[in-house]
């Protein structure tokens, strides 16, 4: 029993030291990887029952966004995605939202509340695996018109960086 108390005390002291050393420091931003690999192939059914697959999106610039209703950085990012979908749709841009929530009920309410006028589906294990796993939210994948992966972002990402990637991809015909 005394040994457990000592271990617990040590863990709490260590956590306190880590917190104290890092207080006030900016939260690290997400990891961004630039690539030119073929984008993952996927097929999902959105919340309205419509099939969305990567083959039907070929020729468009696609931003695949893994997110969740409980994710604060996701909530900050979504209004930008909604705006971009409206602004760039006629240029061949498509957002696809893939929720990491456990059930669709809260997601449907959230989508309606946030006026997310792009396909939103529940992420499944097969789709998550196709994208190489999702280790932090939001996770964004920018796919060019040629079906190649332009960039992958994991975690909080500067919204201006994401927008620049999208606009650059849209400018390439």
Short mmCIF file of N, CA, C and O in Angstrom, two decimals, residues 56-139:
data_model
loop_
_atom_site.label_atom_id
_atom_site.label_comp_id
_atom_site.label_asym_id
_atom_site.label_seq_id
_atom_site.Cartn_x
_atom_site.Cartn_y
_atom_site.Cartn_z
N UNK A 56 -15.64 9.86 -57.44
CA UNK A 56 -16.57 10.88 -57.94
C UNK A 56 -16.05 12.30 -57.71
O UNK A 56 -16.57 13.25 -58.28
N UNK A 57 -15.03 12.43 -56.89
CA UNK A 57 -14.46 13.75 -56.58
C UNK A 57 -13.25 14.08 -57.45
O UNK A 57 -12.72 15.18 -57.37
N UNK A 58 -12.82 13.11 -58.26
CA UNK A 58 -11.65 13.33 -59.13
C UNK A 58 -11.90 14.55 -60.01
O UNK A 58 -12.98 14.72 -60.55
N UNK A 59 -10.92 15.41 -60.13
CA UNK A 59 -11.05 16.64 -60.92
C UNK A 59 -11.37 17.84 -60.05
O UNK A 59 -11.35 18.98 -60.51
N UNK A 60 -11.68 17.60 -58.78
CA UNK A 60 -11.94 18.68 -57.83
C UNK A 60 -10.79 18.77 -56.84
O UNK A 60 -10.04 17.81 -56.63
N UNK A 61 -10.67 19.93 -56.23
CA UNK A 61 -9.78 20.08 -55.07
C UNK A 61 -10.63 19.70 -53.87
O UNK A 61 -11.73 20.23 -53.68
N UNK A 62 -10.16 18.74 -53.09
CA UNK A 62 -10.94 18.21 -51.98
C UNK A 62 -10.20 18.42 -50.67
O UNK A 62 -8.99 18.20 -50.59
N UNK A 63 -10.93 18.87 -49.67
CA UNK A 63 -10.39 18.95 -48.32
C UNK A 63 -11.18 17.95 -47.47
O UNK A 63 -12.38 18.13 -47.26
N UNK A 64 -10.53 16.88 -47.06
CA UNK A 64 -11.15 15.88 -46.19
C UNK A 64 -10.80 16.29 -44.77
O UNK A 64 -9.63 16.43 -44.42
N UNK A 65 -11.85 16.50 -43.97
CA UNK A 65 -11.69 17.00 -42.60
C UNK A 65 -12.20 15.98 -41.60
O UNK A 65 -13.40 15.72 -41.53
N UNK A 66 -11.29 15.37 -40.84
CA UNK A 66 -11.67 14.51 -39.73
C UNK A 66 -11.86 15.42 -38.52
O UNK A 66 -10.96 16.20 -38.18
N UNK A 67 -13.01 15.33 -37.88
CA UNK A 67 -13.36 16.25 -36.80
C UNK A 67 -14.30 15.55 -35.83
O UNK A 67 -14.70 14.42 -36.04
N UNK A 68 -14.67 16.26 -34.76
CA UNK A 68 -15.64 15.74 -33.80
C UNK A 68 -16.39 16.90 -33.16
O UNK A 68 -15.86 18.01 -33.07
N UNK A 69 -17.60 16.64 -32.71
CA UNK A 69 -18.43 17.70 -32.10
C UNK A 69 -17.82 18.21 -30.80
O UNK A 69 -18.05 19.34 -30.42
N UNK A 70 -17.04 17.40 -30.12
CA UNK A 70 -16.45 17.76 -28.84
C UNK A 70 -15.06 18.40 -28.98
O UNK A 70 -14.45 18.78 -27.99
N UNK A 71 -14.58 18.53 -30.19
CA UNK A 71 -13.23 19.04 -30.46
C UNK A 71 -13.26 20.56 -30.60
O UNK A 71 -13.81 21.08 -31.58
N UNK A 72 -12.67 21.27 -29.65
CA UNK A 72 -12.70 22.74 -29.66
C UNK A 72 -11.98 23.31 -30.88
O UNK A 72 -12.51 24.20 -31.55
N UNK A 73 -10.78 22.83 -31.24
CA UNK A 73 -10.14 23.36 -32.45
C UNK A 73 -10.95 23.08 -33.72
O UNK A 73 -10.95 23.87 -34.65
N UNK A 74 -11.67 21.96 -33.74
CA UNK A 74 -12.52 21.64 -34.89
C UNK A 74 -13.63 22.68 -35.00
O UNK A 74 -13.95 23.16 -36.09
N UNK A 75 -14.21 23.03 -33.86
CA UNK A 75 -15.30 24.01 -33.85
C UNK A 75 -14.82 25.36 -34.37
O UNK A 75 -15.56 26.05 -35.06
N UNK A 76 -13.58 25.72 -34.07
CA UNK A 76 -13.03 26.98 -34.57
C UNK A 76 -12.77 26.93 -36.07
O UNK A 76 -12.87 27.94 -36.76
N UNK A 77 -12.44 25.77 -36.58
CA UNK A 77 -12.09 25.60 -37.99
C UNK A 77 -13.32 25.50 -38.91
O UNK A 77 -13.29 25.97 -40.05
N UNK A 78 -14.38 24.91 -38.42
CA UNK A 78 -15.54 24.60 -39.26
C UNK A 78 -16.15 25.83 -39.94
O UNK A 78 -16.47 25.75 -41.13
N UNK A 79 -16.30 26.98 -39.29
CA UNK A 79 -16.86 28.14 -40.02
C UNK A 79 -16.04 28.52 -41.25
O UNK A 79 -16.59 28.94 -42.26
N UNK A 80 -14.73 28.33 -41.20
CA UNK A 80 -13.88 28.61 -42.36
C UNK A 80 -14.16 27.60 -43.48
O UNK A 80 -14.23 27.99 -44.65
N UNK A 81 -14.32 26.35 -43.12
CA UNK A 81 -14.62 25.33 -44.12
C UNK A 81 -15.97 25.59 -44.78
O UNK A 81 -16.12 25.43 -45.99
N UNK A 82 -16.95 26.00 -43.98
CA UNK A 82 -18.28 26.34 -44.51
C UNK A 82 -18.15 27.50 -45.49
O UNK A 82 -18.70 27.47 -46.60
N UNK A 83 -17.39 28.51 -45.10
CA UNK A 83 -17.18 29.68 -45.97
C UNK A 83 -16.49 29.29 -47.26
O UNK A 83 -16.89 29.70 -48.35
N UNK A 84 -15.43 28.49 -47.16
CA UNK A 84 -14.69 28.09 -48.36
C UNK A 84 -15.55 27.26 -49.28
O UNK A 84 -15.45 27.39 -50.50
N UNK A 85 -16.37 26.38 -48.72
CA UNK A 85 -17.24 25.56 -49.55
C UNK A 85 -18.15 26.45 -50.39
O UNK A 85 -18.33 26.21 -51.58
N UNK A 86 -18.71 27.47 -49.78
CA UNK A 86 -19.59 28.39 -50.49
C UNK A 86 -18.81 29.22 -51.51
O UNK A 86 -19.23 29.39 -52.65
N UNK A 87 -17.67 29.71 -51.08
CA UNK A 87 -16.87 30.63 -51.91
C UNK A 87 -16.22 29.94 -53.11
O UNK A 87 -16.16 30.51 -54.20
N UNK A 88 -15.74 28.71 -52.92
CA UNK A 88 -14.93 28.06 -53.96
C UNK A 88 -15.63 26.91 -54.68
O UNK A 88 -15.03 26.26 -55.54
N UNK A 89 -16.87 26.61 -54.33
CA UNK A 89 -17.56 25.47 -54.95
C UNK A 89 -17.59 25.58 -56.46
O UNK A 89 -17.36 24.59 -57.17
N UNK A 90 -17.85 26.77 -56.97
CA UNK A 90 -17.93 26.95 -58.42
C UNK A 90 -16.56 26.80 -59.10
O UNK A 90 -16.48 26.64 -60.32
N UNK A 91 -15.49 26.83 -58.31
CA UNK A 91 -14.14 26.64 -58.85
C UNK A 91 -13.71 25.17 -58.79
O UNK A 91 -12.58 24.85 -59.16
N UNK A 92 -14.61 24.31 -58.30
CA UNK A 92 -14.27 22.89 -58.23
C UNK A 92 -13.71 22.48 -56.88
O UNK A 92 -12.86 21.60 -56.81
N UNK A 93 -14.19 23.07 -55.81
CA UNK A 93 -13.72 22.74 -54.46
C UNK A 93 -14.79 21.98 -53.71
O UNK A 93 -15.98 22.29 -53.81
N UNK A 94 -14.37 20.98 -52.94
CA UNK A 94 -15.32 20.20 -52.16
C UNK A 94 -14.73 19.84 -50.80
O UNK A 94 -13.65 19.27 -50.72
N UNK A 95 -15.45 20.18 -49.73
CA UNK A 95 -15.10 19.72 -48.39
C UNK A 95 -15.88 18.44 -48.13
O UNK A 95 -17.05 18.33 -48.50
N UNK A 96 -15.24 17.49 -47.49
CA UNK A 96 -15.90 16.27 -47.01
C UNK A 96 -15.54 16.16 -45.53
O UNK A 96 -14.37 16.03 -45.18
N UNK A 97 -16.56 16.24 -44.68
CA UNK A 97 -16.36 16.12 -43.25
C UNK A 97 -16.56 14.69 -42.80
O UNK A 97 -17.56 14.06 -43.15
N UNK A 98 -15.62 14.18 -42.01
CA UNK A 98 -15.71 12.82 -41.48
C UNK A 98 -15.65 12.90 -39.96
O UNK A 98 -14.60 13.16 -39.38
N UNK A 99 -16.81 12.70 -39.34
CA UNK A 99 -16.91 12.84 -37.90
C UNK A 99 -16.33 11.62 -37.17
O UNK A 99 -16.60 10.48 -37.54
N UNK A 100 -15.60 11.90 -36.11
CA UNK A 100 -15.02 10.86 -35.28
C UNK A 100 -15.89 10.58 -34.05
O UNK A 100 -15.49 9.85 -33.16
N UNK A 101 -17.08 11.17 -34.00
CA UNK A 101 -18.00 10.92 -32.90
C UNK A 101 -18.45 9.46 -32.92
O UNK A 101 -18.41 8.80 -33.95
N UNK A 102 -18.95 8.99 -31.78
CA UNK A 102 -19.39 7.60 -31.67
C UNK A 102 -20.74 7.33 -32.33
O UNK A 102 -20.98 6.25 -32.83
N UNK A 103 -21.63 8.32 -32.30
CA UNK A 103 -22.96 8.14 -32.88
C UNK A 103 -23.33 9.34 -33.75
O UNK A 103 -22.82 10.45 -33.56
N UNK A 104 -24.25 9.12 -34.66
CA UNK A 104 -24.63 10.16 -35.63
C UNK A 104 -25.58 11.20 -35.07
O UNK A 104 -25.64 12.32 -35.59
N UNK A 105 -26.33 10.90 -34.03
CA UNK A 105 -27.32 11.83 -33.50
C UNK A 105 -26.78 13.22 -33.19
O UNK A 105 -27.26 14.22 -33.74
N UNK A 106 -25.76 13.32 -32.34
CA UNK A 106 -25.21 14.64 -32.04
C UNK A 106 -24.57 15.32 -33.26
O UNK A 106 -24.58 16.53 -33.39
N UNK A 107 -24.05 14.50 -34.16
CA UNK A 107 -23.42 15.04 -35.37
C UNK A 107 -24.47 15.72 -36.26
O UNK A 107 -24.25 16.83 -36.76
N UNK A 108 -25.61 15.08 -36.43
CA UNK A 108 -26.68 15.66 -37.25
C UNK A 108 -27.12 17.00 -36.69
O UNK A 108 -27.28 17.97 -37.44
N UNK A 109 -27.29 17.09 -35.39
CA UNK A 109 -27.68 18.35 -34.75
C UNK A 109 -26.61 19.41 -34.96
O UNK A 109 -26.91 20.57 -35.26
N UNK A 110 -25.36 19.02 -34.80
CA UNK A 110 -24.23 19.93 -34.93
C UNK A 110 -24.13 20.47 -36.36
O UNK A 110 -23.94 21.67 -36.58
N UNK A 111 -24.27 19.57 -37.32
CA UNK A 111 -24.19 19.95 -38.74
C UNK A 111 -25.26 20.98 -39.08
O UNK A 111 -25.01 21.98 -39.76
N UNK A 112 -26.46 20.75 -38.57
CA UNK A 112 -27.56 21.69 -38.83
C UNK A 112 -27.29 23.02 -38.14
O UNK A 112 -27.46 24.08 -38.75
N UNK A 113 -26.85 22.98 -36.89
CA UNK A 113 -26.58 24.20 -36.13
C UNK A 113 -25.50 25.06 -36.78
O UNK A 113 -25.59 26.28 -36.81
N UNK A 114 -24.47 24.41 -37.33
CA UNK A 114 -23.34 25.12 -37.93
C UNK A 114 -23.52 25.36 -39.43
O UNK A 114 -22.61 25.87 -40.08
N UNK A 115 -24.66 24.98 -39.99
CA UNK A 115 -24.95 25.16 -41.43
C UNK A 115 -23.85 24.59 -42.31
O UNK A 115 -23.40 25.23 -43.25
N UNK A 116 -23.45 23.39 -42.01
CA UNK A 116 -22.40 22.72 -42.77
C UNK A 116 -23.01 22.17 -44.06
O UNK A 116 -23.56 21.08 -44.08
N UNK A 117 -22.87 22.94 -45.13
CA UNK A 117 -23.50 22.62 -46.41
C UNK A 117 -22.56 21.82 -47.30
O UNK A 117 -22.42 22.11 -48.49
N UNK A 118 -21.91 20.86 -46.72
CA UNK A 118 -21.07 19.93 -47.48
C UNK A 118 -21.29 18.54 -46.90
O UNK A 118 -21.83 18.40 -45.80
N UNK A 119 -20.90 17.51 -47.63
CA UNK A 119 -21.15 16.15 -47.15
C UNK A 119 -20.43 15.87 -45.83
O UNK A 119 -19.24 16.17 -45.69
N UNK A 120 -21.17 15.34 -44.89
CA UNK A 120 -20.60 14.93 -43.60
C UNK A 120 -21.03 13.48 -43.38
O UNK A 120 -22.20 13.14 -43.51
N UNK A 121 -20.05 12.66 -43.06
CA UNK A 121 -20.29 11.24 -42.81
C UNK A 121 -19.61 10.85 -41.51
O UNK A 121 -18.75 11.58 -40.99
N UNK A 122 -19.98 9.71 -41.01
CA UNK A 122 -19.31 9.16 -39.83
C UNK A 122 -18.06 8.41 -40.32
O UNK A 122 -18.14 7.58 -41.22
N UNK A 123 -16.92 8.74 -39.73
CA UNK A 123 -15.69 8.04 -40.08
C UNK A 123 -15.77 6.61 -39.56
O UNK A 123 -16.22 6.38 -38.44
N UNK A 124 -15.36 5.68 -40.39
CA UNK A 124 -15.33 4.29 -39.95
C UNK A 124 -13.88 3.81 -39.95
O UNK A 124 -12.98 4.50 -40.44
N UNK A 125 -13.65 2.64 -39.39
CA UNK A 125 -12.28 2.12 -39.25
C UNK A 125 -11.58 2.00 -40.60
O UNK A 125 -10.39 2.28 -40.72
N UNK A 126 -12.32 1.57 -41.61
CA UNK A 126 -11.73 1.37 -42.94
C UNK A 126 -11.26 2.70 -43.53
O UNK A 126 -10.16 2.80 -44.08
N UNK A 127 -12.07 3.74 -43.39
CA UNK A 127 -11.71 5.06 -43.92
C UNK A 127 -10.55 5.66 -43.14
O UNK A 127 -9.62 6.22 -43.72
N UNK A 128 -10.60 5.53 -41.82
CA UNK A 128 -9.51 6.03 -40.98
C UNK A 128 -8.20 5.36 -41.36
O UNK A 128 -7.17 6.01 -41.52
N UNK A 129 -8.24 4.04 -41.55
CA UNK A 129 -7.04 3.29 -41.93
C UNK A 129 -6.54 3.72 -43.31
O UNK A 129 -5.33 3.83 -43.54
N UNK A 130 -7.46 3.99 -44.25
CA UNK A 130 -7.07 4.40 -45.60
C UNK A 130 -6.26 5.70 -45.54
O UNK A 130 -5.35 5.91 -46.35
N UNK A 131 -6.58 6.57 -44.60
CA UNK A 131 -5.86 7.84 -44.46
C UNK A 131 -4.66 7.72 -43.54
O UNK A 131 -4.07 8.73 -43.16
N UNK A 132 -4.29 6.53 -43.18
CA UNK A 132 -3.09 6.32 -42.38
C UNK A 132 -3.30 6.52 -40.89
O UNK A 132 -2.34 6.72 -40.15
N UNK A 133 -4.53 6.50 -40.45
CA UNK A 133 -4.84 6.71 -39.04
C UNK A 133 -5.00 8.19 -38.74
O UNK A 133 -4.50 9.04 -39.47
N UNK A 134 -5.74 8.47 -37.70
CA UNK A 134 -5.97 9.85 -37.28
C UNK A 134 -5.51 9.95 -35.84
O UNK A 134 -6.11 9.36 -34.94
N UNK A 135 -4.42 10.68 -35.63
CA UNK A 135 -3.82 10.76 -34.31
C UNK A 135 -4.11 12.06 -33.58
O UNK A 135 -3.73 12.21 -32.44
N UNK A 136 -4.72 13.00 -34.23
CA UNK A 136 -5.06 14.26 -33.60
C UNK A 136 -6.15 14.94 -34.39
O UNK A 136 -6.25 14.75 -35.60
N UNK A 137 -7.00 15.67 -33.70
CA UNK A 137 -8.08 16.38 -34.38
C UNK A 137 -7.88 17.87 -34.26
O UNK A 137 -7.37 18.34 -33.24
N UNK A 138 -8.29 18.61 -35.26
CA UNK A 138 -8.75 18.11 -36.55
C UNK A 138 -7.60 17.53 -37.36
O UNK A 138 -6.44 17.87 -37.13
N UNK A 139 -7.94 16.69 -38.29
CA UNK A 139 -6.96 16.15 -39.24
C UNK A 139 -7.48 16.49 -40.63
O UNK A 139 -8.61 16.16 -40.97
#
